[in-house]
Short mmCIF file of C-alpha atoms in Angstrom, two decimals:
data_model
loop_
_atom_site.label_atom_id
_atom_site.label_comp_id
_atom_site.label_asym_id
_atom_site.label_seq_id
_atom_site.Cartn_x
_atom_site.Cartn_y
_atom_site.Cartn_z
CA UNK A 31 17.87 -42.37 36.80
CA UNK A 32 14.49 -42.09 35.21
CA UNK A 33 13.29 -44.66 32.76
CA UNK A 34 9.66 -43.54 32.21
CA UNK A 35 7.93 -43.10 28.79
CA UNK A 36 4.81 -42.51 27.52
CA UNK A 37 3.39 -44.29 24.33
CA UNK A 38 4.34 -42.55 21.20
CA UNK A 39 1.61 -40.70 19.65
CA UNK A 40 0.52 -41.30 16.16
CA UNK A 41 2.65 -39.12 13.53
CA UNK A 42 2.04 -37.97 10.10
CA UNK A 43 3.53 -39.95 7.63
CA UNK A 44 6.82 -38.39 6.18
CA UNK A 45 7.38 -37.16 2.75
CA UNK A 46 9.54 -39.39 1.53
CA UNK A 47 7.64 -42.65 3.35
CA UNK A 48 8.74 -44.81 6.57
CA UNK A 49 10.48 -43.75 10.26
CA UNK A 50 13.47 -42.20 10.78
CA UNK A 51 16.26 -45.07 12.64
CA UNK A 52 18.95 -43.63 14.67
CA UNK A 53 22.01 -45.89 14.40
CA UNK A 54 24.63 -45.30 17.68
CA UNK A 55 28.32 -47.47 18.34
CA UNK A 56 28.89 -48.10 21.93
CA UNK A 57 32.26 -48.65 23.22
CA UNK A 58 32.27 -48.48 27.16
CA UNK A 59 29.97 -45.20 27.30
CA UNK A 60 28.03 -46.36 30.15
CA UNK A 61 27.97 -43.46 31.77
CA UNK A 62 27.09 -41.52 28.77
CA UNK A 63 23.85 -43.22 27.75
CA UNK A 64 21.22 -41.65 29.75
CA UNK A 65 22.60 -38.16 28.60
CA UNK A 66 22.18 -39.08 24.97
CA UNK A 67 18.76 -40.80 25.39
CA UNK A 68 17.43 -38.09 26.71
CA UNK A 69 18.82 -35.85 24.18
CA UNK A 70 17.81 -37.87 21.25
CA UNK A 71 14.12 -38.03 22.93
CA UNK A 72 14.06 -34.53 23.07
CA UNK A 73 14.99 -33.99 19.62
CA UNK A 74 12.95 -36.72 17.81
CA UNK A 75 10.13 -36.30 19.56
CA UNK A 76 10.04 -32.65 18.30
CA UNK A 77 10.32 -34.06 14.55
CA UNK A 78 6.80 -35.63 12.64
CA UNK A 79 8.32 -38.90 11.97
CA UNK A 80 7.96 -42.21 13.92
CA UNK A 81 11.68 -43.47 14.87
CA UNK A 82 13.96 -45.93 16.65
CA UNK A 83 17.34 -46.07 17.83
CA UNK A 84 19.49 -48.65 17.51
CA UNK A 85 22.35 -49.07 20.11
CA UNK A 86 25.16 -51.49 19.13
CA UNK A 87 27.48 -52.86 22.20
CA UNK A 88 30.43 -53.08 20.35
CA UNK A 89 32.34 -55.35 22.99
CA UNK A 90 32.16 -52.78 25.49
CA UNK A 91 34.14 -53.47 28.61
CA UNK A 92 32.16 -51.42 31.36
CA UNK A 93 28.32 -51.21 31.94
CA UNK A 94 26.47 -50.03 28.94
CA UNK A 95 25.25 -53.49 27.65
CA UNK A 96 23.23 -53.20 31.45
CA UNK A 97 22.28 -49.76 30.30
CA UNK A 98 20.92 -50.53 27.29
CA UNK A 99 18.83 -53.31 28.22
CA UNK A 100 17.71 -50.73 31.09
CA UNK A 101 16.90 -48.19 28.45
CA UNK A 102 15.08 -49.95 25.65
CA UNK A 103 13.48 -51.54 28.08
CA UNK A 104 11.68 -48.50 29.30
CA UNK A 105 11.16 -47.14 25.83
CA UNK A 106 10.55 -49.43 23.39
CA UNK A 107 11.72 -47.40 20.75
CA UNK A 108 15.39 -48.01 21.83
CA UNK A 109 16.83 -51.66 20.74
CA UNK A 110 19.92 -53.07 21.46
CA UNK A 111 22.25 -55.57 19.84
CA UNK A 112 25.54 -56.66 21.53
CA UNK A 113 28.67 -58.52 19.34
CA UNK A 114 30.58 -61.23 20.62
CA UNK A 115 33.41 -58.94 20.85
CA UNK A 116 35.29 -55.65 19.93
CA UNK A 117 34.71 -55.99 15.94
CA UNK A 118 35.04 -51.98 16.05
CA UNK A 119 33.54 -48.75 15.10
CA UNK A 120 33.08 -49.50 11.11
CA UNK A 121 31.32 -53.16 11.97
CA UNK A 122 29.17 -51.62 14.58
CA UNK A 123 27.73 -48.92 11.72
CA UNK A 124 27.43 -51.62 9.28
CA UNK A 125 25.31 -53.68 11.89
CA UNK A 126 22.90 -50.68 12.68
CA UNK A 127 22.43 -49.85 9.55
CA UNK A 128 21.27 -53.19 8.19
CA UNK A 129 19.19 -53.95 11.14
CA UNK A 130 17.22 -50.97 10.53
CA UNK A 131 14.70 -52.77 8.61
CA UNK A 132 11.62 -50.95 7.28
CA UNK A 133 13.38 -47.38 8.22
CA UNK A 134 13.21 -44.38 4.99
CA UNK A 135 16.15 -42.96 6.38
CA UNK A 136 18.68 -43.70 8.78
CA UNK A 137 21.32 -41.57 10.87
CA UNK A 138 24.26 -42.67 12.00
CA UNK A 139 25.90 -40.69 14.87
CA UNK A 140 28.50 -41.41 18.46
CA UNK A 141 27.07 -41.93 22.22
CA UNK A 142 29.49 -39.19 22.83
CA UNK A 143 26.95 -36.33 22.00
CA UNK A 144 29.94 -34.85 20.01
CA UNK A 145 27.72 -35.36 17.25
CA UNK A 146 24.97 -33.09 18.22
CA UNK A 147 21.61 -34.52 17.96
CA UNK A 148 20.24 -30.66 17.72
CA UNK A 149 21.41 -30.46 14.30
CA UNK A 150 19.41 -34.12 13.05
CA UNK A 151 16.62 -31.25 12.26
CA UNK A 152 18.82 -29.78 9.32
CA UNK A 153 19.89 -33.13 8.20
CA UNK A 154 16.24 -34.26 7.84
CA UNK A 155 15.20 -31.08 6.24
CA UNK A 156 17.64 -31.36 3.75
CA UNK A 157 16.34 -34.97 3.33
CA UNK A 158 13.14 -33.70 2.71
CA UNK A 159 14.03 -31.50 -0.03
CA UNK A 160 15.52 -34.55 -1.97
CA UNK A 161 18.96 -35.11 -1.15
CA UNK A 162 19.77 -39.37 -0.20
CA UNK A 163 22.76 -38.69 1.48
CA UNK A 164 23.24 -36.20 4.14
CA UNK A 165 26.88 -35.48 6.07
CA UNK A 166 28.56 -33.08 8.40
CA UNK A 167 31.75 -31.52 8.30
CA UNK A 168 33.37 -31.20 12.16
CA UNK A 169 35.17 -27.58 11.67
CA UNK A 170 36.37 -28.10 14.77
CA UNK A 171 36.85 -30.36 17.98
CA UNK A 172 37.40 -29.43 21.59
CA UNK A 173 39.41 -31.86 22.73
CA UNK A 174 41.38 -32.84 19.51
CA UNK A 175 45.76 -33.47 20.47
CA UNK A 176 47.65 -31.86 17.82
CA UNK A 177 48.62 -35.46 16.81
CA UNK A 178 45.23 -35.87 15.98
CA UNK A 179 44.70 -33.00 14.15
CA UNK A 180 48.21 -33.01 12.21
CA UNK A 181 46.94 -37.09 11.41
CA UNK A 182 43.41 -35.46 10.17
CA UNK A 183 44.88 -33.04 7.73
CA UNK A 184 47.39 -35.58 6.39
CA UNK A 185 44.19 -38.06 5.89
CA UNK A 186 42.27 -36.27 3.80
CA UNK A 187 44.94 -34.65 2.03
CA UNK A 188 46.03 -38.04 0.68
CA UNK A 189 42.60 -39.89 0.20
CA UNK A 190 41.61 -36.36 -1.78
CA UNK A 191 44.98 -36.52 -3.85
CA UNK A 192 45.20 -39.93 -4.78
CA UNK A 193 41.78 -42.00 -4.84
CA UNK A 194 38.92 -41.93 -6.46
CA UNK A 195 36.47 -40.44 -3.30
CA UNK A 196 34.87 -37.22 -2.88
CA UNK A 197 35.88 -37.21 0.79
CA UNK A 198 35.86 -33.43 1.95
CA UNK A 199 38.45 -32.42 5.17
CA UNK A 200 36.89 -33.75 8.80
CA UNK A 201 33.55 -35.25 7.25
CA UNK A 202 31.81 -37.74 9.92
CA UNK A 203 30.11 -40.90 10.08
CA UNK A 204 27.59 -38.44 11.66
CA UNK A 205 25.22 -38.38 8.51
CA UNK A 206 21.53 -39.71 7.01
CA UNK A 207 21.03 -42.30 4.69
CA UNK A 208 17.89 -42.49 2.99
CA UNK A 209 16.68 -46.13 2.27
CA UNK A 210 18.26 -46.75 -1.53
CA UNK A 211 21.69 -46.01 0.03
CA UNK A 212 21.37 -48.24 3.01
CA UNK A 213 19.84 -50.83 0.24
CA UNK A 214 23.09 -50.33 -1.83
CA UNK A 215 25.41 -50.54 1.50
CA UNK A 216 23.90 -53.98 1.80
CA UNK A 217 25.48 -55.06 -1.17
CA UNK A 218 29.28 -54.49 0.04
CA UNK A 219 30.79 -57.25 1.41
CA UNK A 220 34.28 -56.22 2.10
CA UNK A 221 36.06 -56.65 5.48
CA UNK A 222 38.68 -53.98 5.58
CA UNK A 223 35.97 -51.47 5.26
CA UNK A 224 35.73 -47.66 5.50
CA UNK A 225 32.22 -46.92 6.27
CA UNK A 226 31.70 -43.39 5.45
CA UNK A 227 34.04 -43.93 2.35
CA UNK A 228 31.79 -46.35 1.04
CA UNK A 229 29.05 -43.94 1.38
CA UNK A 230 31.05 -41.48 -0.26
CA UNK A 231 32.10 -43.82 -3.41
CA UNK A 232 28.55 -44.98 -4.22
CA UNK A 233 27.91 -41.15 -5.38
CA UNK A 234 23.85 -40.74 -5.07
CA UNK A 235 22.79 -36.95 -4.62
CA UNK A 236 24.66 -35.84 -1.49
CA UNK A 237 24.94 -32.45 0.65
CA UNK A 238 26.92 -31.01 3.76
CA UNK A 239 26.26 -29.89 6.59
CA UNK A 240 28.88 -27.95 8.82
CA UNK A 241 28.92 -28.46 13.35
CA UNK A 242 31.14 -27.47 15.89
CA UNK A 243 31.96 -30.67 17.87
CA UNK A 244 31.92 -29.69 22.04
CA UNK A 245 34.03 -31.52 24.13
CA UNK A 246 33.10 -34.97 25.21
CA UNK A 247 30.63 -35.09 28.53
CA UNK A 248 31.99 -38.36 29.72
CA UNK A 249 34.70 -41.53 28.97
CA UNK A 250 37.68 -41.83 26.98
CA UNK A 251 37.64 -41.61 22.87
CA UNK A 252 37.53 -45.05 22.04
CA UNK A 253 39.83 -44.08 18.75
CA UNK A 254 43.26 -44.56 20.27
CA UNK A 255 45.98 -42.79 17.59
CA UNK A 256 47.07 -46.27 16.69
CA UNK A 257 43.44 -47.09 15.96
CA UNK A 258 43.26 -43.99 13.48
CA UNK A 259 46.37 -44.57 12.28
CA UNK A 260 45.43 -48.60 11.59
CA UNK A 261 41.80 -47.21 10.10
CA UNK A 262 43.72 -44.52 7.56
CA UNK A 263 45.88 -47.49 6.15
CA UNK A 264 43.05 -49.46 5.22
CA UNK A 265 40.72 -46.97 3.96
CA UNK A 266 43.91 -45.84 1.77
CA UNK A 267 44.75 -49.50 0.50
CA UNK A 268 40.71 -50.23 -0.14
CA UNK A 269 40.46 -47.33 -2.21
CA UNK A 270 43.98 -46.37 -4.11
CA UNK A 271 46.52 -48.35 -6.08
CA UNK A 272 48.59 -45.59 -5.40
CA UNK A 273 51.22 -47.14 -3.08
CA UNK A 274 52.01 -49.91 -5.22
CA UNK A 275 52.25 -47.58 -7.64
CA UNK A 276 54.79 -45.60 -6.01
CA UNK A 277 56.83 -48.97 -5.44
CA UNK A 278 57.12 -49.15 -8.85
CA UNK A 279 57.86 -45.38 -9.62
CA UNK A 280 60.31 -45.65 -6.71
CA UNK A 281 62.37 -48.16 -8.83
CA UNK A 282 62.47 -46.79 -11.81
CA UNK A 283 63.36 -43.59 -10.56
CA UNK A 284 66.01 -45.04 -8.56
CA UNK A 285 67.28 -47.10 -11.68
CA UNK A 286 67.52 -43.83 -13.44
CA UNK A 287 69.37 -41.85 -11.53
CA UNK A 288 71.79 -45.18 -10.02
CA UNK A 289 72.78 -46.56 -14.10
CA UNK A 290 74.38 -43.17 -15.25
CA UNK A 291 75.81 -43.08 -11.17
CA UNK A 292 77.26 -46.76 -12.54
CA UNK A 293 78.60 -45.38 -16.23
CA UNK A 294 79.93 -42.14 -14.38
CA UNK A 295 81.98 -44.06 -11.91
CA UNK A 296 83.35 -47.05 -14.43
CA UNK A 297 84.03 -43.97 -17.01
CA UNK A 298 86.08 -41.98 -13.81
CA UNK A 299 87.93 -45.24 -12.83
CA UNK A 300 89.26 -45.88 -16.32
CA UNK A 301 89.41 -42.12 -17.85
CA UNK A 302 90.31 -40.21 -15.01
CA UNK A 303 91.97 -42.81 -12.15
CA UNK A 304 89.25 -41.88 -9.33
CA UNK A 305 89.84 -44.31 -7.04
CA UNK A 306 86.43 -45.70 -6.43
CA UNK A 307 86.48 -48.87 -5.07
CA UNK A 308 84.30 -51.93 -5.83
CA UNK A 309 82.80 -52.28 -2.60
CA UNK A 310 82.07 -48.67 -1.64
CA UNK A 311 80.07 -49.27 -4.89
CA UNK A 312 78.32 -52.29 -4.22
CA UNK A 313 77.26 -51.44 -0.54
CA UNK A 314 75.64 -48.38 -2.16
CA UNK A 315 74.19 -50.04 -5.04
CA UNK A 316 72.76 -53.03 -3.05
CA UNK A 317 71.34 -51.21 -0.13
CA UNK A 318 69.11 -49.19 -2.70
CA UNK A 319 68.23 -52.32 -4.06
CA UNK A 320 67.36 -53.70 -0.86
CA UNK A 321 65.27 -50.23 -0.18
CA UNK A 322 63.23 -50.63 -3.67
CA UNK A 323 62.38 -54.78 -2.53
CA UNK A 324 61.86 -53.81 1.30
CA UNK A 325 59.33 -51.16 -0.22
CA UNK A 326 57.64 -53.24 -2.68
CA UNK A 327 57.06 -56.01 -0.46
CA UNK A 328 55.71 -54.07 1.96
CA UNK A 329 52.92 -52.30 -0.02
CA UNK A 330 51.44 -55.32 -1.63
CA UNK A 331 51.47 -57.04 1.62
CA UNK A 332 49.10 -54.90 2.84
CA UNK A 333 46.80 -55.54 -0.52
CA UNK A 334 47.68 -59.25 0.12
CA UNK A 335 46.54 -58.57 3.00
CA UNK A 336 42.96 -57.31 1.95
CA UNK A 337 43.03 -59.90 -0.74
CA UNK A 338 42.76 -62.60 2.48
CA UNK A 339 40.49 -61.03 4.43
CA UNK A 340 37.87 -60.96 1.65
CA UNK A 341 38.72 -64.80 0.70
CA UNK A 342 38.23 -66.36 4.08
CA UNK A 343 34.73 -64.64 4.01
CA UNK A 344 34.56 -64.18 7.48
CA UNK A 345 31.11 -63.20 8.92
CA UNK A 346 31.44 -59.08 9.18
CA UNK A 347 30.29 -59.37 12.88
CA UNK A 348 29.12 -61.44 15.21
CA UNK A 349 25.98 -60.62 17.44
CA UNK A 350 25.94 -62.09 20.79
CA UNK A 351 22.24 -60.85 21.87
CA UNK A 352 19.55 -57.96 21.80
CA UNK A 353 17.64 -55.99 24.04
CA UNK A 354 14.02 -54.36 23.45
CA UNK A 355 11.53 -55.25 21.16
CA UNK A 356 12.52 -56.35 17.47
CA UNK A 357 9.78 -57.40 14.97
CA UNK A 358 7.21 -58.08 17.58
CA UNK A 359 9.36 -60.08 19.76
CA UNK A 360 11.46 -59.48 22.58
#
């Protein structure tokens, strides 16, 4: 495959001051790379900004670590960095983004090219006329199960109805930053992390931008449903009290309606001579009891849970090397 370039020319500077930095997660998309290099060259080169792209090998299992030392090696635009291991899509973003040093704005999309890089256009534009956060709204995905999609609407119904985030049905990590946000992100620290949730709590002034997403050109989704299903529970717990909450409302609503149960039947046994034994009653009573605990317990485990991985203080991700030019030096 070709890996020719030709120098970038000189570009006006941009409105609001500094390049444009493309942040991409790779997860074994090997085969995908050269489609979306030469798609995002197309595109940026078409734009009056100077820009990079950052690639980050987020453990990836087949070729693309090869590829993207092949890549930014032949553009020097293109960087690389490579973690230890598989620290996932949420770390990988969070690694970009910081590492785009110096950039006004940066954009965030998959190697899949299901987040078009025709539309980065609009999302600058809109940019330009002011706005520091820029997202997308999927309306609709070609190769989406209907797990997926039943697991979507269920999301976003329940982050919408009981946290605190502005987090409108299928928005993407597809979206552009301008530099104050990606200034702000720096200052979270939290392991369990949401990325575009964070985005969406620190408020700033934000717009949308709708996309139909085509199918993907090549791979597997690296989001398995248990992946999904494991990133919905934390971004719930890291930004609702809700389910302990509910624990609690579960109790007492159980306790209400289980005490006049208990005055009913000792009132029926004396009064009326229903013969309600004493163990029908306490299997009942206890296994609700047990229900209420087996509840509890489980909801602020997962907050204990949070509450550990932001003690230990872990380092977010590890990075095991880079590729291209960064600061100067290779």
């Amino acid at each position: 495959m070709p890996m020719t370039h030709e120098a970038a020319t000189s570009r006006p500077a941009c409105r609001r001051g500094g390049k444009i930095s493309l942040v991409v997660p790779v997860y074994n998309e090997g085969k995908g790379l050269a489609a979306l290099r030469d798609a995002l060259v197309a595109v940026m080169d078409a734009l009056p900004y100077e820009w990079d792209c950052i690639l980050v090998d987020d453990g990836s299992r087949d070729d693309s670590w090869a590829v993207i030392e092949s890549i930014s090696a032949a553009d020097p635009r293109f960087k690389g960095l490579m973690f230890s291991r598989n620290f996932g899509k949420e770390m990988a973003l969070t690694a970009g983004v910081e590492a785009a040093v110096g950039a006004g704005a940066v954009i965030c999309l998959d190697a899949d090219l299901q987040h078009p890089p025709e539309i980065i256009p609009e999302l600058v534009a809109k940019w330009e006329e002011g706005y520091d956060i820029v997202a997308t709204i999927r309306e609709k995905v070609a190769d989406y199960s209907l797990v997926k999609k039943i697991g979507s609407k269920t999301f976003y119904w329940f982050m919408r109805r009981f946290t605190d985030l502005d987090l409108p049905p299928n928005s993407t990590d597809f979206r552009l930053l301008d530099s104050k946000v990606v200034e702000t992100l720096a200052q979270f620290t939290e392991g369990s992390r949401m990325f575009r949730g964070i985005i969406d709590w620190m408020g700033y002034k934000k717009t949308y931008i709708s996309f139909c997403a085509p199918a993907r050109s090549q791979g597997e989704p690296a989001y398995s449903v248990k992946k999904l299903f494991n990133l919905a529970i934390n971004s719930f717990t890291s930004f609702s009290l809700v389910p302990l909450r509910l624990a609690g409302y579960l109790g007492l609503g159980i306790m209400a309606v289980t005490l006049p149960l208990l005055c009913v039947m000792v009132l029926a046994n004396w009064f009326i001579g229903a013969n309600i034994t004493a163990i029908a009653f306490f299997t009942v009573f206890n296994t609700l009891l047990i229900g209420i605990v087996l509840c509890a317990l489980g909801m602020m485990s997962l907050y204990i849970g949070h509450i550990h991985t932001e003690v230990v203080n872990r380092p977010l991700y590890i990075v095991r090397c880079r590729a291209g030019t960064w600061d100067g030096n290779a």
